[in-house]
Structure formats: C-alpha cells, structure tokens
Amino acid sequence: MGKVSLRDRLRQGLFLLDGAMGTQLIAHGVEPGKCSELLNLESPGLVLRIHKAYIQAGSDAVLTNTFGGNGFALTRHGLVNRVADVNTAAAGLARKAAGQTKYVLGDIGPTGDFLEPLGSLKPNQLTTVFAEQAKALLAGGVDGFIIETMAAVEEATIAVKAAKSVGSGLPVLASMSFDKRGPDFKTMMGVDVKTAVSTLISAGADAVGFNCGTTTLDEYVELAKLFVSAVDALENTRATSHERRVAIFAEPNAGKPELLDGKAVYKVTPDEFAVAAQKIYAAGVTIIGGCCGSTPDHINALAKKLRG
Ligand SMILES: [Zn+2]
C-alpha cells in the first residue's frame, strides 16, 4: 500500500511528529557531549529503538537523528568527511522504523556559527553545507526536510533554499526557537514571529513553526496564536483560497528547562504536555510534536488526547 505524498498529507490536518532524540539518547546512557549523529553508525540499534518507540506511541513521522549533521557541526567532532555516511545512515534507520506507511523528515539544525560580520560564515559556504546534508538525507530515503531551532533568519532562509534546491521537490518545514522577551517573542538573534513567518514563506517553506526555546507551556500556546495570525495576515493579503497553503507546526519542549546539578531537566508530565498541545491545535497549528525533554510517553498522551 502506497501512501499519499507528504505535501498532500500535511494539508489533511492533524499530523503528529515525534519527541526528542537528544534527551532520549542521554536517558539511554549516552554521555552528554558525545556526537549524537555518530551513533547512527556506531549504535544504530539504539537510534532505531527510539524511532520505533515514537512510531508505536502514535507519531505520523519521525525525524532523522541528524540535528548536528551538517558539515560545520560535524567538523567540531572531527568528522568533516562523514557528512554523507552519517546522514544517509540516519535516514535509513528512520525509514526502517517508519516503514512505508509513516513518514521520515530529514532533520537539519543550525551550524552553531554566525554569518559575517558577526561570525565567520559566508552565505555560499552555508548553502554548500546545507545542500550537502540535504543530498545525503535524500539518498537515505526521506519524505521531506525539517529545518529547526534556527535563531538567525538569514541562516534559516539559506537552509530552506538549499534543501529546496537539492530536494527533488520534497516539502521543507522550517522553524525557529523563540523566547519570551517582555511582551514579545523573539529568537536569540532578535527575530520576531512576523519576520520569521514572512521570510521563511518567501524562501519557499511549505510549513513554518516554532520549536525548543526556554518557554513555558502557556507561552507556547500564546506563540501558537501569534503564528496563526501572522500566517493568516500574510495569506489574506494575497490568497483567494480559504485553505491555508502553508501549514503551521509546533514542537514544544517538555516545559521550561530547570537546572539541576548543572543538567537541564524538563518536568512537564505527558498529561500536562497533551493539554497544552490540545490548546495549540485548537489555535490552528496542525503539525505537532515535541522537542527537548519530550518522550514517547509525551507523544502517546498527545496522540490519545488529539485523536480521541
Ligand atoms: Zn529542543
């Protein structure tokens, strides 16, 4: 049995992503600071087990374990020549868990550096690095791409365009991390919701959203409402269709991280998470998963609550 394309599926309403990978790896004994992406080659069984747990919990899609799989991030671990291996293997593992009925999103995170003049990166270097990662993910069999946790809108834009350029027409989801700053939400680089939404949509993103950040559950709900009004305002100025062309997605953390013995802990329970997710869904966000601290239990609670 074939499945509908991811692009069509994203237009059909509620779509559940998975929860965290990084904090799950640590919960399974991986040392913090270890290159998580190398585990796609060194401990494929563990990565596969986490993907499968999310599919069993009710995720419609799993994200590849490649958040730090771009050339800049891998270079910090001395793995500059492993971009293709790591990303293609990761996509294969996610595909194995998702089978032919669920979806795989190739995960692309930030480089961890800044564009000139703030940092040393040049736009064309960024394009090359993101395109290299997207190509390797595509070779491993992804259904689309998800660009997450971005703070700089220029970097996010370049990532979207790079994934689009090599992605064989597959959809690209793009999200940034917001924190509450006074009455507003802004990324670490000072980008507000309206700017993020309009810039990412112009760059070609098929869905726009927010993930991670140091935000409480109530603030995520507030952020969801801001996203929906920003997308609606943009589409009303140009769209004739009632249907939103661009879907909105949210991957909240399991609450605001608290520091305990120097480690970030996330205290939100699966039920509390599901209650907030229901409010986010009611606001008009149709693609929902979890970021740091969320577990298969959180996704399972969310699936039960939203699917009844
Ligand atoms: Zn996170």
mmCIF file of N, CA, C and O in Angstrom, residues 154-206:
data_model
loop_
_atom_site.group_PDB
_atom_site.id
_atom_site.type_symbol
_atom_site.label_atom_id
_atom_site.label_comp_id
_atom_site.label_asym_id
_atom_site.label_seq_id
_atom_site.Cartn_x
_atom_site.Cartn_y
_atom_site.Cartn_z
ATOM 1 N N GLU A 154 18.548 34.715 8.410
ATOM 2 C CA GLU A 154 19.343 34.555 7.177
ATOM 3 C C GLU A 154 19.802 33.105 7.041
ATOM 4 O O GLU A 154 19.754 32.525 5.965
ATOM 5 N N GLU A 155 20.252 32.530 8.152
ATOM 6 C CA GLU A 155 20.722 31.141 8.108
ATOM 7 C C GLU A 155 19.552 30.199 7.784
ATOM 8 O O GLU A 155 19.680 29.276 6.963
ATOM 9 N N ALA A 156 18.403 30.459 8.410
ATOM 10 C CA ALA A 156 17.219 29.626 8.157
ATOM 11 C C ALA A 156 16.808 29.707 6.690
ATOM 12 O O ALA A 156 16.480 28.703 6.060
ATOM 13 N N THR A 157 16.861 30.912 6.143
ATOM 14 C CA THR A 157 16.497 31.123 4.743
ATOM 15 C C THR A 157 17.417 30.342 3.810
ATOM 16 O O THR A 157 16.963 29.677 2.875
ATOM 17 N N ILE A 158 18.702 30.421 4.087
ATOM 18 C CA ILE A 158 19.673 29.705 3.249
ATOM 19 C C ILE A 158 19.433 28.200 3.345
ATOM 20 O O ILE A 158 19.473 27.481 2.340
ATOM 21 N N ALA A 159 19.133 27.716 4.540
ATOM 22 C CA ALA A 159 18.883 26.276 4.720
ATOM 23 C C ALA A 159 17.647 25.841 3.937
ATOM 24 O O ALA A 159 17.650 24.800 3.276
ATOM 25 N N VAL A 160 16.579 26.638 3.997
ATOM 26 C CA VAL A 160 15.350 26.300 3.255
ATOM 27 C C VAL A 160 15.647 26.229 1.754
ATOM 28 O O VAL A 160 15.301 25.263 1.077
ATOM 29 N N LYS A 161 16.325 27.248 1.251
ATOM 30 C CA LYS A 161 16.605 27.292 -0.188
ATOM 31 C C LYS A 161 17.526 26.143 -0.607
ATOM 32 O O LYS A 161 17.342 25.565 -1.688
ATOM 33 N N ALA A 162 18.501 25.824 0.235
ATOM 34 C CA ALA A 162 19.426 24.730 -0.103
ATOM 35 C C ALA A 162 18.672 23.403 -0.148
ATOM 36 O O ALA A 162 18.845 22.612 -1.084
ATOM 37 N N ALA A 163 17.808 23.166 0.842
ATOM 38 C CA ALA A 163 17.047 21.907 0.862
ATOM 39 C C ALA A 163 16.102 21.847 -0.333
ATOM 40 O O ALA A 163 15.930 20.803 -0.955
ATOM 41 N N LYS A 164 15.508 22.978 -0.666
ATOM 42 C CA LYS A 164 14.610 23.034 -1.833
ATOM 43 C C LYS A 164 15.387 22.729 -3.121
ATOM 44 O O LYS A 164 14.885 22.053 -4.010
ATOM 45 N N SER A 165 16.603 23.258 -3.208
ATOM 46 C CA SER A 165 17.354 23.156 -4.463
ATOM 47 C C SER A 165 17.810 21.724 -4.756
ATOM 48 O O SER A 165 17.933 21.351 -5.909
ATOM 49 N N VAL A 166 18.051 20.937 -3.713
ATOM 50 C CA VAL A 166 18.511 19.562 -3.976
ATOM 51 C C VAL A 166 17.452 18.527 -3.618
ATOM 52 O O VAL A 166 17.671 17.340 -3.780
ATOM 53 N N GLY A 167 16.304 18.986 -3.125
ATOM 54 C CA GLY A 167 15.343 18.079 -2.506
ATOM 55 C C GLY A 167 14.337 17.419 -3.421
ATOM 56 O O GLY A 167 13.360 16.847 -2.946
ATOM 57 N N SER A 168 14.534 17.453 -4.723
ATOM 58 C CA SER A 168 13.636 16.744 -5.647
ATOM 59 C C SER A 168 12.176 17.122 -5.455
ATOM 60 O O SER A 168 11.298 16.274 -5.581
ATOM 61 N N GLY A 169 11.923 18.374 -5.093
ATOM 62 C CA GLY A 169 10.540 18.819 -4.935
ATOM 63 C C GLY A 169 9.885 18.384 -3.630
ATOM 64 O O GLY A 169 8.695 18.609 -3.423
ATOM 65 N N LEU A 170 10.643 17.777 -2.717
ATOM 66 C CA LEU A 170 10.055 17.355 -1.436
ATOM 67 C C LEU A 170 9.790 18.574 -0.556
ATOM 68 O O LEU A 170 10.494 19.577 -0.644
ATOM 69 N N PRO A 171 8.764 18.484 0.316
ATOM 70 C CA PRO A 171 8.443 19.633 1.155
ATOM 71 C C PRO A 171 9.513 19.930 2.209
ATOM 72 O O PRO A 171 10.209 19.032 2.670
ATOM 73 N N VAL A 172 9.592 21.195 2.565
ATOM 74 C CA VAL A 172 10.552 21.654 3.566
ATOM 75 C C VAL A 172 9.796 22.395 4.662
ATOM 76 O O VAL A 172 9.074 23.361 4.396
ATOM 77 N N LEU A 173 9.939 21.913 5.895
ATOM 78 C CA LEU A 173 9.343 22.571 7.057
ATOM 79 C C LEU A 173 10.451 23.380 7.729
ATOM 80 O O LEU A 173 11.586 22.897 7.795
ATOM 81 N N ALA A 174 10.135 24.580 8.204
ATOM 82 C CA ALA A 174 11.193 25.394 8.812
ATOM 83 C C ALA A 174 10.714 26.044 10.103
ATOM 84 O O ALA A 174 9.634 26.629 10.147
ATOM 85 N N SER A 175 11.521 25.908 11.152
ATOM 86 C CA SER A 175 11.116 26.530 12.407
ATOM 87 C C SER A 175 12.277 27.206 13.113
ATOM 88 O O SER A 175 13.436 26.873 12.907
ATOM 89 N N MET A 176 11.904 28.153 13.953
ATOM 90 C CA MET A 176 12.880 28.905 14.729
ATOM 91 C C MET A 176 12.538 28.762 16.206
ATOM 92 O O MET A 176 11.425 28.390 16.570
ATOM 93 N N SER A 177 13.510 29.056 17.072
ATOM 94 C CA SER A 177 13.323 28.950 18.526
ATOM 95 C C SER A 177 13.080 30.317 19.126
ATOM 96 O O SER A 177 13.912 31.201 18.968
ATOM 97 N N PHE A 178 11.974 30.457 19.811
ATOM 98 C CA PHE A 178 11.619 31.755 20.386
ATOM 99 C C PHE A 178 11.662 31.719 21.904
ATOM 100 O O PHE A 178 11.371 30.696 22.529
ATOM 101 N N ASP A 179 11.999 32.860 22.471
ATOM 102 C CA ASP A 179 11.896 33.061 23.917
ATOM 103 C C ASP A 179 10.996 34.257 24.142
ATOM 104 O O ASP A 179 10.900 35.138 23.299
ATOM 105 N N LYS A 180 10.360 34.273 25.315
ATOM 106 C CA LYS A 180 9.515 35.424 25.638
ATOM 107 C C LYS A 180 10.430 36.557 26.081
ATOM 108 O O LYS A 180 11.234 36.398 26.996
ATOM 109 N N ARG A 181 10.301 37.700 25.395
ATOM 110 C CA ARG A 181 11.110 38.871 25.777
ATOM 111 C C ARG A 181 10.151 40.020 26.008
ATOM 112 O O ARG A 181 9.659 40.596 25.048
ATOM 113 N N GLY A 182 9.853 40.299 27.268
ATOM 114 C CA GLY A 182 8.852 41.319 27.559
ATOM 115 C C GLY A 182 7.533 40.878 26.979
ATOM 116 O O GLY A 182 7.139 39.716 27.131
ATOM 117 N N PRO A 183 6.849 41.751 26.249
ATOM 118 C CA PRO A 183 5.549 41.351 25.691
ATOM 119 C C PRO A 183 5.694 40.519 24.412
ATOM 120 O O PRO A 183 4.725 39.952 23.933
ATOM 121 N N ASP A 184 6.888 40.458 23.850
ATOM 122 C CA ASP A 184 7.085 39.817 22.553
ATOM 123 C C ASP A 184 7.803 38.482 22.657
ATOM 124 O O ASP A 184 8.415 38.180 23.676
ATOM 125 N N PHE A 185 7.754 37.742 21.573
ATOM 126 C CA PHE A 185 8.583 36.551 21.442
ATOM 127 C C PHE A 185 9.641 36.852 20.393
ATOM 128 O O PHE A 185 9.329 37.354 19.317
ATOM 129 N N LYS A 186 10.884 36.542 20.743
ATOM 130 C CA LYS A 186 11.968 36.759 19.781
ATOM 131 C C LYS A 186 12.950 35.607 19.855
ATOM 132 O O LYS A 186 13.065 34.945 20.877
ATOM 133 N N THR A 187 13.666 35.389 18.741
ATOM 134 C CA THR A 187 14.736 34.394 18.783
ATOM 135 C C THR A 187 15.949 35.033 19.456
ATOM 136 O O THR A 187 15.976 36.257 19.679
ATOM 137 N N MET A 188 16.940 34.209 19.731
ATOM 138 C CA MET A 188 18.184 34.704 20.327
ATOM 139 C C MET A 188 18.784 35.848 19.505
ATOM 140 O O MET A 188 19.440 36.728 20.031
ATOM 141 N N MET A 189 18.542 35.829 18.197
ATOM 142 C CA MET A 189 19.091 36.866 17.322
ATOM 143 C C MET A 189 18.118 38.025 17.115
ATOM 144 O O MET A 189 18.330 38.873 16.246
ATOM 145 N N GLY A 190 17.033 38.033 17.893
ATOM 146 C CA GLY A 190 16.123 39.173 17.856
ATOM 147 C C GLY A 190 15.059 39.131 16.766
ATOM 148 O O GLY A 190 14.434 40.154 16.476
ATOM 149 N N VAL A 191 14.840 37.960 16.167
ATOM 150 C CA VAL A 191 13.840 37.846 15.098
ATOM 151 C C VAL A 191 12.452 37.667 15.717
ATOM 152 O O VAL A 191 12.278 36.824 16.599
ATOM 153 N N ASP A 192 11.471 38.449 15.264
ATOM 154 C CA ASP A 192 10.119 38.277 15.808
ATOM 155 C C ASP A 192 9.299 37.329 14.928
ATOM 156 O O ASP A 192 9.743 36.906 13.858
ATOM 157 N N VAL A 193 8.108 36.994 15.399
ATOM 158 C CA VAL A 193 7.290 35.976 14.728
ATOM 159 C C VAL A 193 6.914 36.398 13.306
ATOM 160 O O VAL A 193 7.037 35.611 12.365
ATOM 161 N N LYS A 194 6.462 37.642 13.150
ATOM 162 C CA LYS A 194 6.036 38.107 11.815
ATOM 163 C C LYS A 194 7.170 38.022 10.806
ATOM 164 O O LYS A 194 6.970 37.605 9.661
ATOM 165 N N THR A 195 8.350 38.465 11.224
ATOM 166 C CA THR A 195 9.508 38.425 10.319
ATOM 167 C C THR A 195 9.856 36.987 9.969
ATOM 168 O O THR A 195 10.122 36.669 8.800
ATOM 169 N N ALA A 196 9.851 36.120 10.974
ATOM 170 C CA ALA A 196 10.178 34.709 10.724
ATOM 171 C C ALA A 196 9.193 34.117 9.725
ATOM 172 O O ALA A 196 9.591 33.510 8.728
ATOM 173 N N VAL A 197 7.912 34.319 9.973
ATOM 174 C CA VAL A 197 6.871 33.731 9.119
ATOM 175 C C VAL A 197 7.000 34.241 7.680
ATOM 176 O O VAL A 197 7.041 33.458 6.729
ATOM 177 N N SER A 198 7.083 35.566 7.507
ATOM 178 C CA SER A 198 7.098 36.087 6.140
ATOM 179 C C SER A 198 8.386 35.716 5.420
ATOM 180 O O SER A 198 8.361 35.367 4.235
ATOM 181 N N THR A 199 9.515 35.725 6.129
ATOM 182 C CA THR A 199 10.783 35.414 5.458
ATOM 183 C C THR A 199 10.859 33.935 5.078
ATOM 184 O O THR A 199 11.289 33.590 3.977
ATOM 185 N N LEU A 200 10.439 33.054 5.982
ATOM 186 C CA LEU A 200 10.541 31.618 5.692
ATOM 187 C C LEU A 200 9.575 31.213 4.581
ATOM 188 O O LEU A 200 9.908 30.383 3.732
ATOM 189 N N ILE A 201 8.397 31.822 4.568
ATOM 190 C CA ILE A 201 7.444 31.515 3.493
ATOM 191 C C ILE A 201 7.989 32.019 2.153
ATOM 192 O O ILE A 201 7.943 31.315 1.150
ATOM 193 N N SER A 202 8.549 33.230 2.154
ATOM 194 C CA SER A 202 9.153 33.743 0.906
ATOM 195 C C SER A 202 10.279 32.851 0.415
ATOM 196 O O SER A 202 10.499 32.724 -0.786
ATOM 197 N N ALA A 203 11.015 32.259 1.351
ATOM 198 C CA ALA A 203 12.137 31.391 0.961
ATOM 199 C C ALA A 203 11.640 30.074 0.365
ATOM 200 O O ALA A 203 12.415 29.334 -0.228
ATOM 201 N N GLY A 204 10.344 29.777 0.561
ATOM 202 C CA GLY A 204 9.793 28.566 -0.040
ATOM 203 C C GLY A 204 9.364 27.486 0.945
ATOM 204 O O GLY A 204 9.029 26.373 0.529
ATOM 205 N N ALA A 205 9.372 27.812 2.246
ATOM 206 C CA ALA A 205 8.993 26.791 3.240
ATOM 207 C C ALA A 205 7.545 26.357 3.032
ATOM 208 O O ALA A 205 6.672 27.178 2.762
ATOM 209 N N ASP A 206 7.303 25.048 3.124
ATOM 210 C CA ASP A 206 5.953 24.505 2.959
ATOM 211 C C ASP A 206 5.189 24.532 4.274
ATOM 212 O O ASP A 206 3.962 24.431 4.286
#
